[in-house]
PDB file of C-alpha atoms in Angstrom:
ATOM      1  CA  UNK A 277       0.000   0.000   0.000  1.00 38.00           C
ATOM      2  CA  UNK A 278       2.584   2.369   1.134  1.00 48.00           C
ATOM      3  CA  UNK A 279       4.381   1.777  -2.412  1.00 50.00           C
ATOM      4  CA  UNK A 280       1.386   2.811  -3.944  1.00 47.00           C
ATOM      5  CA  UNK A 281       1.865   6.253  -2.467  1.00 48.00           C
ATOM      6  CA  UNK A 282       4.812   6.630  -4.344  1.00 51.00           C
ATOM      7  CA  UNK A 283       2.917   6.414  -7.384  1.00 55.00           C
ATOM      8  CA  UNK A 284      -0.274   8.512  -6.976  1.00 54.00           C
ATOM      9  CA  UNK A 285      -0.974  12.348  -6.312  1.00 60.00           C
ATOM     10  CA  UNK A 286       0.761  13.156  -2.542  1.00 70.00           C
ATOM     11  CA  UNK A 287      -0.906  16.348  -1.269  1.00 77.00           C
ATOM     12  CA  UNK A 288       1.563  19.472  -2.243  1.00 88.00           C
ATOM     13  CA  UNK A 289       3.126  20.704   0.396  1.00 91.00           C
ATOM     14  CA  UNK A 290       6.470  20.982   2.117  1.00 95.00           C
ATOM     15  CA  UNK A 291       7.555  17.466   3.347  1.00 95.00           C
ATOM     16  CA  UNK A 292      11.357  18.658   4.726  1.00 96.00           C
ATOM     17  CA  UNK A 293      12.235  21.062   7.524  1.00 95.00           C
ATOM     18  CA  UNK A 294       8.626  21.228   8.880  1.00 96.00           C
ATOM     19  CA  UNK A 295       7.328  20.247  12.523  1.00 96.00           C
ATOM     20  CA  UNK A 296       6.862  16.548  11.643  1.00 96.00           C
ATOM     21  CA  UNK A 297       3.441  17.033  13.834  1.00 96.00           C
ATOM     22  CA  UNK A 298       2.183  18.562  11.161  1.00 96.00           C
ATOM     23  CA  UNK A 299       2.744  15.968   8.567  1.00 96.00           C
ATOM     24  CA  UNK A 300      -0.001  13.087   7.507  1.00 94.00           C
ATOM     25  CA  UNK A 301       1.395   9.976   9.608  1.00 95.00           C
ATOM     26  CA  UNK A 302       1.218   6.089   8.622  1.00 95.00           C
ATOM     27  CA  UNK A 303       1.657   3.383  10.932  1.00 96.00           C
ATOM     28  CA  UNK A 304       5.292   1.285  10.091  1.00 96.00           C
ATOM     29  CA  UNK A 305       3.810  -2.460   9.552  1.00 95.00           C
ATOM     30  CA  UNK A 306       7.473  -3.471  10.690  1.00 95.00           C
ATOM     31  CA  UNK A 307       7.086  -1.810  14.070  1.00 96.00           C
ATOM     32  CA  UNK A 308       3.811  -0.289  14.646  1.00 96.00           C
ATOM     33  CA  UNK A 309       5.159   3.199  15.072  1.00 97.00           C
ATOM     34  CA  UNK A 310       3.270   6.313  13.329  1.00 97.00           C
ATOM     35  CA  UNK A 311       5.745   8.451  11.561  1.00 97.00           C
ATOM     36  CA  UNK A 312       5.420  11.278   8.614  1.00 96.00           C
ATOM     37  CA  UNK A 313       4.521   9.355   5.389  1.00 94.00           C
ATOM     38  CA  UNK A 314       7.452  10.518   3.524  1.00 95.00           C
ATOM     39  CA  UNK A 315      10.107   8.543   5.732  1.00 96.00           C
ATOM     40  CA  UNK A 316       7.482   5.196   4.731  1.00 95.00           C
ATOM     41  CA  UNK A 317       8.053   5.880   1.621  1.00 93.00           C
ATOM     42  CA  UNK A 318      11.502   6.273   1.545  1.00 95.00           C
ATOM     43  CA  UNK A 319      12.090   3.575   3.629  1.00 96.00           C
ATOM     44  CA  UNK A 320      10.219   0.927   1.132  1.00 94.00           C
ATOM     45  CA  UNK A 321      12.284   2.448  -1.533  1.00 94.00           C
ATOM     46  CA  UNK A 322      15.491   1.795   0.499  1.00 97.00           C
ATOM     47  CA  UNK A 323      14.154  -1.947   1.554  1.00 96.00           C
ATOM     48  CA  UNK A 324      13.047  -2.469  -2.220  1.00 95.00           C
ATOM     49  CA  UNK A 325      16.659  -1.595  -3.506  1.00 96.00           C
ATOM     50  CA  UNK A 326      18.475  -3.511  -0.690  1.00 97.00           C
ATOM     51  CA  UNK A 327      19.942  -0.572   0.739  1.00 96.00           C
ATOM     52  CA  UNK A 328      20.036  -2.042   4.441  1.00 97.00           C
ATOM     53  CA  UNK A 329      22.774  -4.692   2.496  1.00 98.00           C
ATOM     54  CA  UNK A 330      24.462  -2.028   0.687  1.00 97.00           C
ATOM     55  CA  UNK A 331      28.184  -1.466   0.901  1.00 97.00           C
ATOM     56  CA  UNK A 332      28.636   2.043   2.859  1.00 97.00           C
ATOM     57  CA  UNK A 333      24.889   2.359   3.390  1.00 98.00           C
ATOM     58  CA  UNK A 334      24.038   5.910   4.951  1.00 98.00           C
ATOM     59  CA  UNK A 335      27.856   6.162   4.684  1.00 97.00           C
ATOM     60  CA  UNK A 336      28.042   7.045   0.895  1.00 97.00           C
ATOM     61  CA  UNK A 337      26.468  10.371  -0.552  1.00 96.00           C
ATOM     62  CA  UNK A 338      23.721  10.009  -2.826  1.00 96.00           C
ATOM     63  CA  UNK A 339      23.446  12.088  -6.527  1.00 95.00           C
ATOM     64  CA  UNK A 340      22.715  15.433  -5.640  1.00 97.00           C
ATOM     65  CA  UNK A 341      20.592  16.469  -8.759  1.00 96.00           C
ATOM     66  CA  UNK A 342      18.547  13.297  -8.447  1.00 96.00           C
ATOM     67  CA  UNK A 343      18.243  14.164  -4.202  1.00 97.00           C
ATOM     68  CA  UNK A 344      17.114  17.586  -5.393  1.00 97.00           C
ATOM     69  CA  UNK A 345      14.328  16.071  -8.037  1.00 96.00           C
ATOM     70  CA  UNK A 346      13.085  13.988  -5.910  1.00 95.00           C
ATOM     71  CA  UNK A 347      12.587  16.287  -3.039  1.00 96.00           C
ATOM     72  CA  UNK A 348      10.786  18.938  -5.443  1.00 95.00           C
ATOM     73  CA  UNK A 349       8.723  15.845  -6.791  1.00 94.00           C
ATOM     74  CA  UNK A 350       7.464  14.734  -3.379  1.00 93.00           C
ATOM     75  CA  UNK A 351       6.784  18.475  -2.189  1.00 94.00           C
ATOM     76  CA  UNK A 352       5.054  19.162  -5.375  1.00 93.00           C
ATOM     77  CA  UNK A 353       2.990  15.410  -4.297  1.00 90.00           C
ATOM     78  CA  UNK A 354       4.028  14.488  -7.697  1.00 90.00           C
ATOM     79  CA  UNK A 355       5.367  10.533  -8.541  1.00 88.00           C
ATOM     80  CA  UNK A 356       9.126   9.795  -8.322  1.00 89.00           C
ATOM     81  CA  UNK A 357      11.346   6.650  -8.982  1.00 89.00           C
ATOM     82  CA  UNK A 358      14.489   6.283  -7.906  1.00 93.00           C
ATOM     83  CA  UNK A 359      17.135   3.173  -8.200  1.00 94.00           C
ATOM     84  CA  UNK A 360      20.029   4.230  -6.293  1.00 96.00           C
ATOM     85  CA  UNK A 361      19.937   3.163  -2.466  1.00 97.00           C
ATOM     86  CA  UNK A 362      22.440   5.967  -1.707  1.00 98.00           C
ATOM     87  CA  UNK A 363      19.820   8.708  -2.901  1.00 97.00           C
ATOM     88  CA  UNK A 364      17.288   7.770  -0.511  1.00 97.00           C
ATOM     89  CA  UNK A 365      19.413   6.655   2.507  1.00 98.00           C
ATOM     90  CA  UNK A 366      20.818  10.180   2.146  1.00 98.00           C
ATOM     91  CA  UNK A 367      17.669  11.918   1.636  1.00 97.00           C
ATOM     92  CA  UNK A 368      16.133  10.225   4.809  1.00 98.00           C
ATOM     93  CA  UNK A 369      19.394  11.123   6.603  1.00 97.00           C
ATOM     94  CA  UNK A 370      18.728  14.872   5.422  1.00 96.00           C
ATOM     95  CA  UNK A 371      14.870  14.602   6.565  1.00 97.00           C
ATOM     96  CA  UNK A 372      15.926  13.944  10.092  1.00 96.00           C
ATOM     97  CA  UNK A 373      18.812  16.789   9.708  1.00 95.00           C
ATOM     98  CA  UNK A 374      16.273  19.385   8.549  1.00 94.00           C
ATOM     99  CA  UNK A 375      13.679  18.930  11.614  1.00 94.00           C
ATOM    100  CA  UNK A 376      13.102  22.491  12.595  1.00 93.00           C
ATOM    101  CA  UNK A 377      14.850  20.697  16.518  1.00 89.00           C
ATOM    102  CA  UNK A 378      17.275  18.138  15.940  1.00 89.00           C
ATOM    103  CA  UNK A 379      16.330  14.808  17.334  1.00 87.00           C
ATOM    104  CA  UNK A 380      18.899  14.836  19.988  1.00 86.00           C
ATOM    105  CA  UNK A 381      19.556  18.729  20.587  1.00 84.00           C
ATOM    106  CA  UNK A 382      18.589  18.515  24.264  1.00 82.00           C
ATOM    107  CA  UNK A 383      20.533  15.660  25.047  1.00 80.00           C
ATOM    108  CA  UNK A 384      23.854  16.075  26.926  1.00 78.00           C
ATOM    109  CA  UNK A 385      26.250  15.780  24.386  1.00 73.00           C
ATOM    110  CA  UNK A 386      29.165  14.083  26.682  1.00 77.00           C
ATOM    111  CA  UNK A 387      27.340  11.231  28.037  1.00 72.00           C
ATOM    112  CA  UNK A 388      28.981   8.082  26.504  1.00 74.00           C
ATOM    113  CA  UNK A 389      27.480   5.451  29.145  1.00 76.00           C
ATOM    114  CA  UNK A 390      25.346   2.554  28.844  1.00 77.00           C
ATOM    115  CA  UNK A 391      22.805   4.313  31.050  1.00 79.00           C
ATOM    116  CA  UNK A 392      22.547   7.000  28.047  1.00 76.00           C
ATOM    117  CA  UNK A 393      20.496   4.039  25.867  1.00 73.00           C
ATOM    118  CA  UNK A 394      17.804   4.180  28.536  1.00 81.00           C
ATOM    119  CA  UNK A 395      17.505   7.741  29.662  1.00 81.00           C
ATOM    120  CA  UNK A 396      17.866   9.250  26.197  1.00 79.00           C
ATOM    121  CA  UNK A 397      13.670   9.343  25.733  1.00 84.00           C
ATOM    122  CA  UNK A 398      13.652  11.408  28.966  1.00 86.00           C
ATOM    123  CA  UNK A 399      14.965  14.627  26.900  1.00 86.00           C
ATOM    124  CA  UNK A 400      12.492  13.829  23.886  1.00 90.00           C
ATOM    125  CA  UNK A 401       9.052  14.745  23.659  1.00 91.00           C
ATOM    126  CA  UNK A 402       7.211  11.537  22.747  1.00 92.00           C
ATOM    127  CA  UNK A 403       6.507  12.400  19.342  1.00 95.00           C
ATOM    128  CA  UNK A 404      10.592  12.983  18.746  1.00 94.00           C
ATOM    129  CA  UNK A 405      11.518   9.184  20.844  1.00 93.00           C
ATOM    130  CA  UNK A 406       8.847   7.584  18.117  1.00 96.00           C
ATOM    131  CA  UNK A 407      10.933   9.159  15.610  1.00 96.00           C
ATOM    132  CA  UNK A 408      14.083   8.186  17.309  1.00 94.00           C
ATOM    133  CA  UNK A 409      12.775   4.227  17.687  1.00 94.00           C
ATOM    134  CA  UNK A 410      11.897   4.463  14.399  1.00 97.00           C
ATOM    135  CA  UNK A 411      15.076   5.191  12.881  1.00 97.00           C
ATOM    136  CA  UNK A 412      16.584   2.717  15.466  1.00 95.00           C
ATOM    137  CA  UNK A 413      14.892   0.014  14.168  1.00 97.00           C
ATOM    138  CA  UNK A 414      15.876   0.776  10.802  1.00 98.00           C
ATOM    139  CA  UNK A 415      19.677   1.560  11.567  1.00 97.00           C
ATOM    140  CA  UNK A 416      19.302  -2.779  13.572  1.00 96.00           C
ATOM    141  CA  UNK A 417      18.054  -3.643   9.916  1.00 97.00           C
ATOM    142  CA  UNK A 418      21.268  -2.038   8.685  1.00 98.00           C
ATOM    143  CA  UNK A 419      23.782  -3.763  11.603  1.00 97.00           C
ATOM    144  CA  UNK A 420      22.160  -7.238  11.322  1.00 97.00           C
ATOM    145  CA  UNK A 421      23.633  -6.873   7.688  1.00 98.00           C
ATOM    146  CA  UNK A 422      26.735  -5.568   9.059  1.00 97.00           C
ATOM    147  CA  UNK A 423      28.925  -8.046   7.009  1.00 97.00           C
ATOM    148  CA  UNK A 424      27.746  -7.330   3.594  1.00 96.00           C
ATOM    149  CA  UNK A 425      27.257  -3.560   4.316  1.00 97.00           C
ATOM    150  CA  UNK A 426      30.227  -2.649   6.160  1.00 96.00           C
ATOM    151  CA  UNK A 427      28.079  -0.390   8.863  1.00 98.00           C
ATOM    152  CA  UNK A 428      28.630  -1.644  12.464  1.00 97.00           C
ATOM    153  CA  UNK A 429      27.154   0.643  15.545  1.00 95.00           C
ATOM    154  CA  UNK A 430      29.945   2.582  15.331  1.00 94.00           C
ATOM    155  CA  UNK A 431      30.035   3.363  11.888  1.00 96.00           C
ATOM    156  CA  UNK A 432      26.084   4.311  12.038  1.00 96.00           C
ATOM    157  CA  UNK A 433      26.850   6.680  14.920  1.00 91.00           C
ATOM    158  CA  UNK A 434      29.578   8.617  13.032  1.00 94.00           C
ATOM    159  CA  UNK A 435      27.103   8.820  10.115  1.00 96.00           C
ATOM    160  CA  UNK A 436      23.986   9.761  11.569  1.00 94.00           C
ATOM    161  CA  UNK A 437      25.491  11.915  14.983  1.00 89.00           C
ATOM    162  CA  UNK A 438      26.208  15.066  13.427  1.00 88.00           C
ATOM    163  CA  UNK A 439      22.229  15.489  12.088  1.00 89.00           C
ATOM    164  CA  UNK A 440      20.763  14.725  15.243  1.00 89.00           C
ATOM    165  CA  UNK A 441      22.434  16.846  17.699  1.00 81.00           C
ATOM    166  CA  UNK A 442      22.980  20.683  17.502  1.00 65.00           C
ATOM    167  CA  UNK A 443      20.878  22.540  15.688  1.00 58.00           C
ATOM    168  CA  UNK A 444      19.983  23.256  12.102  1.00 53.00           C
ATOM    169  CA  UNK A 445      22.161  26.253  11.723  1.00 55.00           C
ATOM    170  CA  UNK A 446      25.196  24.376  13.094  1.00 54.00           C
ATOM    171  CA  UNK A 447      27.728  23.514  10.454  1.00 45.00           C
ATOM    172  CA  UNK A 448      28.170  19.741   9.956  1.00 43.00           C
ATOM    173  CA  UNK A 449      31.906  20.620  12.035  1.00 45.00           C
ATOM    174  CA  UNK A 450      30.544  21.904  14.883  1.00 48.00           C
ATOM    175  CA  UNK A 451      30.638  20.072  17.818  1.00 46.00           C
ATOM    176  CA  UNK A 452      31.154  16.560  15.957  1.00 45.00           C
ATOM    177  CA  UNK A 453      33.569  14.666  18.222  1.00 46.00           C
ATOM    178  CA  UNK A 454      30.923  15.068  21.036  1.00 46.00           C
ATOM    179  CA  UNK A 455      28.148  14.034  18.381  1.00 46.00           C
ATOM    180  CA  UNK A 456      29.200  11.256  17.923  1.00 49.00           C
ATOM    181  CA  UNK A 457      30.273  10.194  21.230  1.00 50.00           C
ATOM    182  CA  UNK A 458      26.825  10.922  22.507  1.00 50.00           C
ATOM    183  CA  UNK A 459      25.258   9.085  19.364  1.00 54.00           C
ATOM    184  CA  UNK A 460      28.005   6.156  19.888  1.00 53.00           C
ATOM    185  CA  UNK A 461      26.752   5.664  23.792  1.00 52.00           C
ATOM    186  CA  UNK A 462      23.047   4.878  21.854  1.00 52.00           C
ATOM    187  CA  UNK A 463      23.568   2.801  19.666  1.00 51.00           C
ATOM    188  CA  UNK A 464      26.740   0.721  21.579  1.00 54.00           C
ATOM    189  CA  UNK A 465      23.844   0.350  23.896  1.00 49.00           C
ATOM    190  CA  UNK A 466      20.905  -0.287  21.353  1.00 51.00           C
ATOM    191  CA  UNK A 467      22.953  -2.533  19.226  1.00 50.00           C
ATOM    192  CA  UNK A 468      25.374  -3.932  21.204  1.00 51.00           C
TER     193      UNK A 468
END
């Protein structure tokens, strides 16, 4: 169903850098969590192309005139296609990175424990730790392949820690060794 949505008229509107609240929300079949539409989408696009097996998956930039067409085609609710993996793993990446407040920008950024894993949620509103379990239980897809893909807990933290802490006008230098220290004490813990 949700790759159907792909194909027909999406209402026109902005889908990146908005309050996710005030997108239309689908429930994940793969984890019962209701996120924005746009990350189902991408998401069966990724699974489809076997991006959670893919060499250097999140890791390696997508095309940036095919990011940018697609973005413009699902704001204008138009149909897209899309057969590179590294296009949409990078476009969900910059979904998350766009948020208006970055997933994690309340969160100490020099907490490395184990503890962190479980009192992370405590800084989040709920809508931002169903966001945050969502992507989780995508980035577990991506470690169980770990062998094929190359992407271990570690790797996914260096990836994906600089977009989720800080804020959206901090440069993708800024504060990055404590990024990903803070996103490494997650995900040692979640995937570990």
């Amino acid at each position: 169903a949700r790759l159907e949505c792909r194909k027909r008229t999406l209402p026109k509107r902005q889908w990146f850098g908005v309050d996710p609240l005030t997108l239309p929300l689908m429930k994940d079949p793969d984890n019962g969590l209701n996120v924005p539409l746009v990350l189902l989408i991408l998401k069966d696009l990724l699974t489809m192309l076997d991006g959670p097996k893919s060499e250097g998956i999140f890791r390696k930039a997508g095309l940036e005139s095919e990011m940018t067409t697609i973005k413009e085609r699902i704001n204008d609710g138009l149909a897209f296609s899309c057969d590179n993996q590294h296009t949409i793993a990078t476009l969900m990446k910059r979904w998350y990175k766009a948020l208006p407040c970055r997933m994690l920008a309340n969160v100490p950024r020099d907490d490395e424990s184990d503890e962190f894993a479980l009192r992370y949620p405590s800084y989040l509103t709920s809508f931002d730790t169903r966001l945050m379990s969502w992507l989780l239980d995508l980035l577990l897809d991506v470690v169980e392949h770990q062998e094929d893909n190359l992407m271990d807990p570690k790797n996914c933290a260096i990836v994906w820690g600089p977009g989720m802490i800080g804020s959206a006008q901090e440069t993708a230098l800024t504060g990055s060794h404590m990024d990903m220290g803070a996103m490494a004490g997650l995900t040692d813990t979640r995937f570990g």
